[in-house]
Amino acid sequence: MGQFKKRFPQVHSMGDAGELLLGPIGREIFFVGQLLFIIFLMASHILTFSVLFNTITNHGTCTIVFGVVGLIISCLAALPRTAEKVFWMSIISAISILVATIVTMVAIGVQAPDNVQNDIVTTPTFQEGFLAVTNIVFAFIAHVSFFGIMSEMQDPADFPKALAMLQIIDTTMYVVTAMVIYCYAGPTVASPALSSAGPMMKKVAYGLAIPTVCYLSPYSWFGNMSNH
């Protein structure tokens, strides 16, 4: 995408890229496809928001109410329309999920039983296998905002270095987190994994993750719509 942007600097969104590839029809196809993608992404984060507050409040109210609250917060957080204005929010979000993940790993390691059965090879159903693959794909979906981010960089030529740093850091984090949590929680690890930290510590972990849950979906919305 960095090379594509360098060759066609007028591209600011997936819709622009679609227009270059397939003309006006391609623009609409790419735009609608990415719009649907972002809608489902936001729905996922609103669901996570509901799980988060159900956990913290011990199901203090209806899940639908938490979902509506999450929707309103996401809409308000999406009002900034440039990457410059959401820069500090993104830093807070990254620190939030990093600290929450570390707390979860430590809590699971401390509370783990002496003997945890870990299966190196399993025989998942089609549904379980499909869900596992989509979880991995979901973990690497930042590309939806790449064109918009490159358009606002002081020097777009630095994008490959920034992308390399991003992929190295997040891949390392994903691998380490998955290995540690699965090692101590076993095949019964919950989804989201923060729920595996125990009755009290999962509340702490979810509390620390609030900035990330409230912020990631509107940021992706910015990546999709700000330059269309």
mmCIF file of C-alpha atoms in Angstrom:
data_model
loop_
_atom_site.group_PDB
_atom_site.id
_atom_site.type_symbol
_atom_site.label_atom_id
_atom_site.label_comp_id
_atom_site.label_asym_id
_atom_site.label_seq_id
_atom_site.Cartn_x
_atom_site.Cartn_y
_atom_site.Cartn_z
ATOM 1 C CA MET A 1 0.000 0.000 0.000
ATOM 2 C CA GLY A 2 2.909 2.331 0.661
ATOM 3 C CA GLN A 3 4.262 1.783 -2.850
ATOM 4 C CA PHE A 4 0.775 2.271 -4.302
ATOM 5 C CA LYS A 5 0.364 5.539 -2.403
ATOM 6 C CA LYS A 6 3.797 6.726 -3.539
ATOM 7 C CA ARG A 7 2.899 6.093 -7.169
ATOM 8 C CA PHE A 8 -0.595 7.563 -6.853
ATOM 9 C CA PRO A 9 -0.406 10.308 -4.183
ATOM 10 C CA GLN A 10 -3.981 11.393 -4.964
ATOM 11 C CA VAL A 11 -5.310 8.208 -3.323
ATOM 12 C CA HIS A 12 -6.737 8.951 0.128
ATOM 13 C CA SER A 13 -9.101 6.004 0.678
ATOM 14 C CA MET A 14 -9.991 2.518 -0.532
ATOM 15 C CA GLY A 15 -12.622 4.151 -2.737
ATOM 16 C CA ASP A 16 -9.920 6.159 -4.511
ATOM 17 C CA ALA A 17 -7.886 2.990 -5.032
ATOM 18 C CA GLY A 18 -10.934 1.202 -6.416
ATOM 19 C CA GLU A 19 -11.519 4.002 -8.880
ATOM 20 C CA LEU A 20 -7.965 3.730 -10.172
ATOM 21 C CA LEU A 21 -8.317 -0.025 -10.620
ATOM 22 C CA LEU A 22 -11.875 -0.362 -11.943
ATOM 23 C CA GLY A 23 -13.183 3.130 -12.643
ATOM 24 C CA PRO A 24 -16.260 4.745 -11.034
ATOM 25 C CA ILE A 25 -17.899 1.368 -10.418
ATOM 26 C CA GLY A 26 -14.760 0.158 -8.661
ATOM 27 C CA ARG A 27 -14.849 3.200 -6.411
ATOM 28 C CA GLU A 28 -18.329 2.369 -5.186
ATOM 29 C CA ILE A 29 -17.585 -1.346 -4.823
ATOM 30 C CA PHE A 30 -14.472 -0.705 -2.746
ATOM 31 C CA PHE A 31 -16.201 1.973 -0.699
ATOM 32 C CA VAL A 32 -19.265 -0.153 0.083
ATOM 33 C CA GLY A 33 -17.065 -3.166 0.867
ATOM 34 C CA GLN A 34 -14.942 -1.224 3.304
ATOM 35 C CA LEU A 35 -17.984 0.492 4.798
ATOM 36 C CA LEU A 36 -19.565 -2.892 5.564
ATOM 37 C CA PHE A 37 -16.238 -4.069 6.964
ATOM 38 C CA ILE A 38 -16.069 -1.091 9.317
ATOM 39 C CA ILE A 39 -19.698 -1.513 10.397
ATOM 40 C CA PHE A 40 -19.011 -5.087 11.502
ATOM 41 C CA LEU A 41 -15.780 -3.959 13.163
ATOM 42 C CA MET A 42 -17.644 -1.315 15.149
ATOM 43 C CA ALA A 43 -20.311 -3.877 16.051
ATOM 44 C CA SER A 44 -17.575 -6.119 17.428
ATOM 45 C CA HIS A 45 -16.238 -3.337 19.618
ATOM 46 C CA ILE A 46 -19.702 -2.391 20.845
ATOM 47 C CA LEU A 47 -20.233 -6.044 21.782
ATOM 48 C CA THR A 48 -16.900 -5.988 23.630
ATOM 49 C CA PHE A 49 -18.039 -2.785 25.362
ATOM 50 C CA SER A 50 -21.160 -4.628 26.566
ATOM 51 C CA VAL A 51 -19.091 -7.577 27.806
ATOM 52 C CA LEU A 52 -16.729 -5.170 29.564
ATOM 53 C CA PHE A 53 -19.437 -3.355 31.511
ATOM 54 C CA ASN A 54 -21.388 -6.537 32.202
ATOM 55 C CA THR A 55 -18.206 -7.872 33.803
ATOM 56 C CA ILE A 56 -17.350 -4.739 35.788
ATOM 57 C CA THR A 57 -20.917 -4.174 37.057
ATOM 58 C CA ASN A 58 -21.848 -7.846 37.515
ATOM 59 C CA HIS A 59 -24.552 -7.420 34.841
ATOM 60 C CA GLY A 60 -25.791 -4.261 36.544
ATOM 61 C CA THR A 61 -28.143 -3.492 33.672
ATOM 62 C CA CYS A 62 -29.398 -4.868 30.366
ATOM 63 C CA THR A 63 -26.743 -5.750 27.786
ATOM 64 C CA ILE A 64 -28.689 -3.794 25.158
ATOM 65 C CA VAL A 65 -28.418 -0.676 27.332
ATOM 66 C CA PHE A 66 -24.644 -1.094 27.542
ATOM 67 C CA GLY A 67 -24.584 -1.550 23.780
ATOM 68 C CA VAL A 68 -26.442 1.707 23.209
ATOM 69 C CA VAL A 69 -24.107 3.517 25.605
ATOM 70 C CA GLY A 70 -21.116 2.082 23.740
ATOM 71 C CA LEU A 71 -22.600 3.235 20.444
ATOM 72 C CA ILE A 72 -23.051 6.794 21.723
ATOM 73 C CA ILE A 73 -19.508 6.934 23.129
ATOM 74 C CA SER A 74 -18.061 5.585 19.876
ATOM 75 C CA CYS A 75 -19.965 8.173 17.841
ATOM 76 C CA LEU A 76 -18.714 10.999 20.064
ATOM 77 C CA ALA A 77 -15.138 9.707 19.954
ATOM 78 C CA ALA A 78 -15.346 9.570 16.144
ATOM 79 C CA LEU A 79 -16.037 13.310 15.819
ATOM 80 C CA PRO A 80 -12.334 14.227 15.339
ATOM 81 C CA ARG A 81 -11.831 13.798 11.582
ATOM 82 C CA THR A 82 -8.044 13.965 11.281
ATOM 83 C CA ALA A 83 -5.246 11.728 12.512
ATOM 84 C CA GLU A 84 -3.570 14.713 14.154
ATOM 85 C CA LYS A 85 -6.553 15.186 16.483
ATOM 86 C CA VAL A 86 -6.708 11.533 17.493
ATOM 87 C CA PHE A 87 -2.964 11.110 18.000
ATOM 88 C CA TRP A 88 -3.057 11.388 21.782
ATOM 89 C CA MET A 89 -6.145 9.190 21.962
ATOM 90 C CA SER A 90 -4.264 6.489 20.077
ATOM 91 C CA ILE A 91 -1.334 6.649 22.512
ATOM 92 C CA ILE A 92 -3.688 6.285 25.485
ATOM 93 C CA SER A 93 -5.423 3.401 23.716
ATOM 94 C CA ALA A 94 -2.156 1.557 23.044
ATOM 95 C CA ILE A 95 -0.938 1.960 26.626
ATOM 96 C CA SER A 96 -4.353 0.891 27.916
ATOM 97 C CA ILE A 97 -4.480 -2.442 26.118
ATOM 98 C CA LEU A 98 -0.794 -3.149 26.787
ATOM 99 C CA VAL A 99 -1.202 -2.690 30.539
ATOM 100 C CA ALA A 100 -4.488 -4.652 30.575
ATOM 101 C CA THR A 101 -2.841 -7.526 28.701
ATOM 102 C CA ILE A 102 0.157 -7.649 31.037
ATOM 103 C CA VAL A 103 -2.132 -7.614 34.085
ATOM 104 C CA THR A 104 -4.149 -10.467 32.554
ATOM 105 C CA MET A 105 -1.064 -12.578 31.852
ATOM 106 C CA VAL A 106 0.306 -12.062 35.370
ATOM 107 C CA ALA A 107 -3.067 -12.812 36.990
ATOM 108 C CA ILE A 108 -3.601 -15.987 34.960
ATOM 109 C CA GLY A 109 -0.052 -17.144 35.704
ATOM 110 C CA VAL A 110 -0.464 -16.603 39.447
ATOM 111 C CA GLN A 111 -3.905 -18.234 39.653
ATOM 112 C CA ALA A 112 -3.173 -21.157 37.315
ATOM 113 C CA PRO A 113 -3.559 -24.683 38.728
ATOM 114 C CA ASP A 114 -0.523 -26.940 38.991
ATOM 115 C CA ASN A 115 -1.528 -29.143 36.089
ATOM 116 C CA VAL A 116 -2.925 -27.498 32.977
ATOM 117 C CA GLN A 117 -3.716 -29.686 29.991
ATOM 118 C CA ASN A 118 -2.475 -28.056 26.797
ATOM 119 C CA ASP A 119 -3.218 -29.686 23.457
ATOM 120 C CA ILE A 120 -0.559 -29.197 20.794
ATOM 121 C CA VAL A 121 -2.822 -30.664 18.109
ATOM 122 C CA THR A 122 -6.622 -30.496 18.142
ATOM 123 C CA THR A 123 -9.490 -31.457 15.850
ATOM 124 C CA PRO A 124 -11.711 -28.363 15.735
ATOM 125 C CA THR A 125 -15.067 -28.254 14.027
ATOM 126 C CA PHE A 126 -15.492 -26.129 10.913
ATOM 127 C CA GLN A 127 -17.096 -23.389 12.994
ATOM 128 C CA GLU A 128 -14.252 -23.365 15.533
ATOM 129 C CA GLY A 129 -11.593 -23.395 12.812
ATOM 130 C CA PHE A 130 -13.316 -20.625 10.857
ATOM 131 C CA LEU A 131 -13.602 -18.507 14.005
ATOM 132 C CA ALA A 132 -9.914 -19.052 14.801
ATOM 133 C CA VAL A 133 -8.894 -17.883 11.321
ATOM 134 C CA THR A 134 -11.148 -14.823 11.450
ATOM 135 C CA ASN A 135 -9.689 -13.921 14.853
ATOM 136 C CA ILE A 136 -6.221 -13.849 13.304
ATOM 137 C CA VAL A 137 -7.462 -11.798 10.345
ATOM 138 C CA PHE A 138 -9.226 -9.432 12.735
ATOM 139 C CA ALA A 139 -5.951 -8.857 14.580
ATOM 140 C CA PHE A 140 -4.314 -7.409 11.454
ATOM 141 C CA ILE A 141 -6.979 -5.097 10.036
ATOM 142 C CA ALA A 142 -5.278 -1.754 10.540
ATOM 143 C CA HIS A 143 -4.856 -1.493 6.761
ATOM 144 C CA VAL A 144 -8.321 0.040 6.531
ATOM 145 C CA SER A 145 -6.890 3.356 7.717
ATOM 146 C CA PHE A 146 -3.476 3.261 6.018
ATOM 147 C CA PHE A 147 -4.320 5.507 3.070
ATOM 148 C CA GLY A 148 -5.807 8.160 5.335
ATOM 149 C CA ILE A 149 -2.833 8.034 7.692
ATOM 150 C CA MET A 150 -0.318 8.280 4.848
ATOM 151 C CA SER A 151 -2.177 11.313 3.492
ATOM 152 C CA GLU A 152 -1.605 13.139 6.777
ATOM 153 C CA MET A 153 2.015 12.113 7.396
ATOM 154 C CA GLN A 154 4.586 14.889 7.165
ATOM 155 C CA ASP A 155 6.700 12.545 5.058
ATOM 156 C CA PRO A 156 4.750 9.611 3.544
ATOM 157 C CA ALA A 157 8.100 8.042 2.629
ATOM 158 C CA ASP A 158 8.437 7.117 6.329
ATOM 159 C CA PHE A 159 5.349 4.899 6.143
ATOM 160 C CA PRO A 160 7.238 1.610 5.447
ATOM 161 C CA LYS A 161 9.352 2.130 8.573
ATOM 162 C CA ALA A 162 6.299 2.958 10.659
ATOM 163 C CA LEU A 163 4.462 -0.079 9.271
ATOM 164 C CA ALA A 164 7.427 -2.372 10.000
ATOM 165 C CA MET A 165 7.565 -1.153 13.599
ATOM 166 C CA LEU A 166 3.804 -1.655 13.966
ATOM 167 C CA GLN A 167 3.842 -5.193 12.600
ATOM 168 C CA ILE A 168 6.867 -6.250 14.640
ATOM 169 C CA ILE A 169 5.416 -4.906 17.881
ATOM 170 C CA ASP A 170 1.846 -6.156 17.467
ATOM 171 C CA THR A 171 2.870 -9.577 16.116
ATOM 172 C CA THR A 172 5.273 -10.059 19.016
ATOM 173 C CA MET A 173 2.564 -9.000 21.447
ATOM 174 C CA TYR A 174 -0.004 -11.334 19.892
ATOM 175 C CA VAL A 175 2.348 -14.332 19.932
ATOM 176 C CA VAL A 176 3.636 -13.796 23.472
ATOM 177 C CA THR A 177 0.171 -13.107 24.857
ATOM 178 C CA ALA A 178 -1.382 -16.133 23.155
ATOM 179 C CA MET A 179 1.386 -18.474 24.318
ATOM 180 C CA VAL A 180 1.395 -17.273 27.933
ATOM 181 C CA ILE A 181 -2.373 -17.217 28.369
ATOM 182 C CA TYR A 182 -2.917 -20.588 26.675
ATOM 183 C CA CYS A 183 -0.069 -22.120 28.649
ATOM 184 C CA TYR A 184 -1.641 -21.194 31.990
ATOM 185 C CA ALA A 185 -5.355 -21.123 31.118
ATOM 186 C CA GLY A 186 -5.439 -24.150 28.833
ATOM 187 C CA PRO A 187 -8.015 -24.873 26.131
ATOM 188 C CA THR A 188 -10.794 -23.377 28.266
ATOM 189 C CA VAL A 189 -9.443 -19.844 27.798
ATOM 190 C CA ALA A 190 -12.302 -17.376 27.530
ATOM 191 C CA SER A 191 -13.012 -14.933 24.719
ATOM 192 C CA PRO A 192 -12.053 -12.130 25.144
ATOM 193 C CA ALA A 193 -9.010 -13.519 26.941
ATOM 194 C CA LEU A 194 -9.274 -10.852 29.651
ATOM 195 C CA SER A 195 -12.205 -12.833 31.044
ATOM 196 C CA SER A 196 -9.796 -15.635 31.993
ATOM 197 C CA ALA A 197 -8.050 -13.536 34.655
ATOM 198 C CA GLY A 198 -10.320 -14.560 37.536
ATOM 199 C CA PRO A 199 -13.399 -12.923 39.127
ATOM 200 C CA MET A 200 -11.615 -9.875 40.526
ATOM 201 C CA MET A 201 -8.643 -9.452 38.216
ATOM 202 C CA LYS A 202 -10.753 -9.625 35.067
ATOM 203 C CA LYS A 203 -12.637 -6.580 36.342
ATOM 204 C CA VAL A 204 -9.311 -4.812 36.834
ATOM 205 C CA ALA A 205 -8.136 -5.832 33.354
ATOM 206 C CA TYR A 206 -11.364 -4.718 31.697
ATOM 207 C CA GLY A 207 -11.239 -1.431 33.594
ATOM 208 C CA LEU A 208 -7.747 -0.787 32.273
ATOM 209 C CA ALA A 209 -8.916 -1.649 28.749
ATOM 210 C CA ILE A 210 -11.800 0.859 28.693
ATOM 211 C CA PRO A 211 -9.905 3.498 26.616
ATOM 212 C CA THR A 212 -9.059 0.908 23.969
ATOM 213 C CA VAL A 213 -12.564 -0.515 23.737
ATOM 214 C CA CYS A 214 -14.099 2.957 23.503
ATOM 215 C CA TYR A 215 -11.617 4.249 20.987
ATOM 216 C CA LEU A 216 -10.580 1.620 18.416
ATOM 217 C CA SER A 217 -13.851 1.428 16.489
ATOM 218 C CA PRO A 218 -14.263 5.178 15.961
ATOM 219 C CA TYR A 219 -10.625 5.396 14.872
ATOM 220 C CA SER A 220 -11.269 2.756 12.228
ATOM 221 C CA TRP A 221 -14.339 4.739 11.160
ATOM 222 C CA PHE A 222 -12.059 7.738 10.710
ATOM 223 C CA GLY A 223 -9.764 5.631 8.540
ATOM 224 C CA ASN A 224 -12.638 4.637 6.296
ATOM 225 C CA MET A 225 -14.637 7.835 5.910
ATOM 226 C CA SER A 226 -12.477 10.881 6.521
ATOM 227 C CA ASN A 227 -11.151 11.088 2.991
ATOM 228 C CA HIS A 228 -13.953 9.544 0.919
#
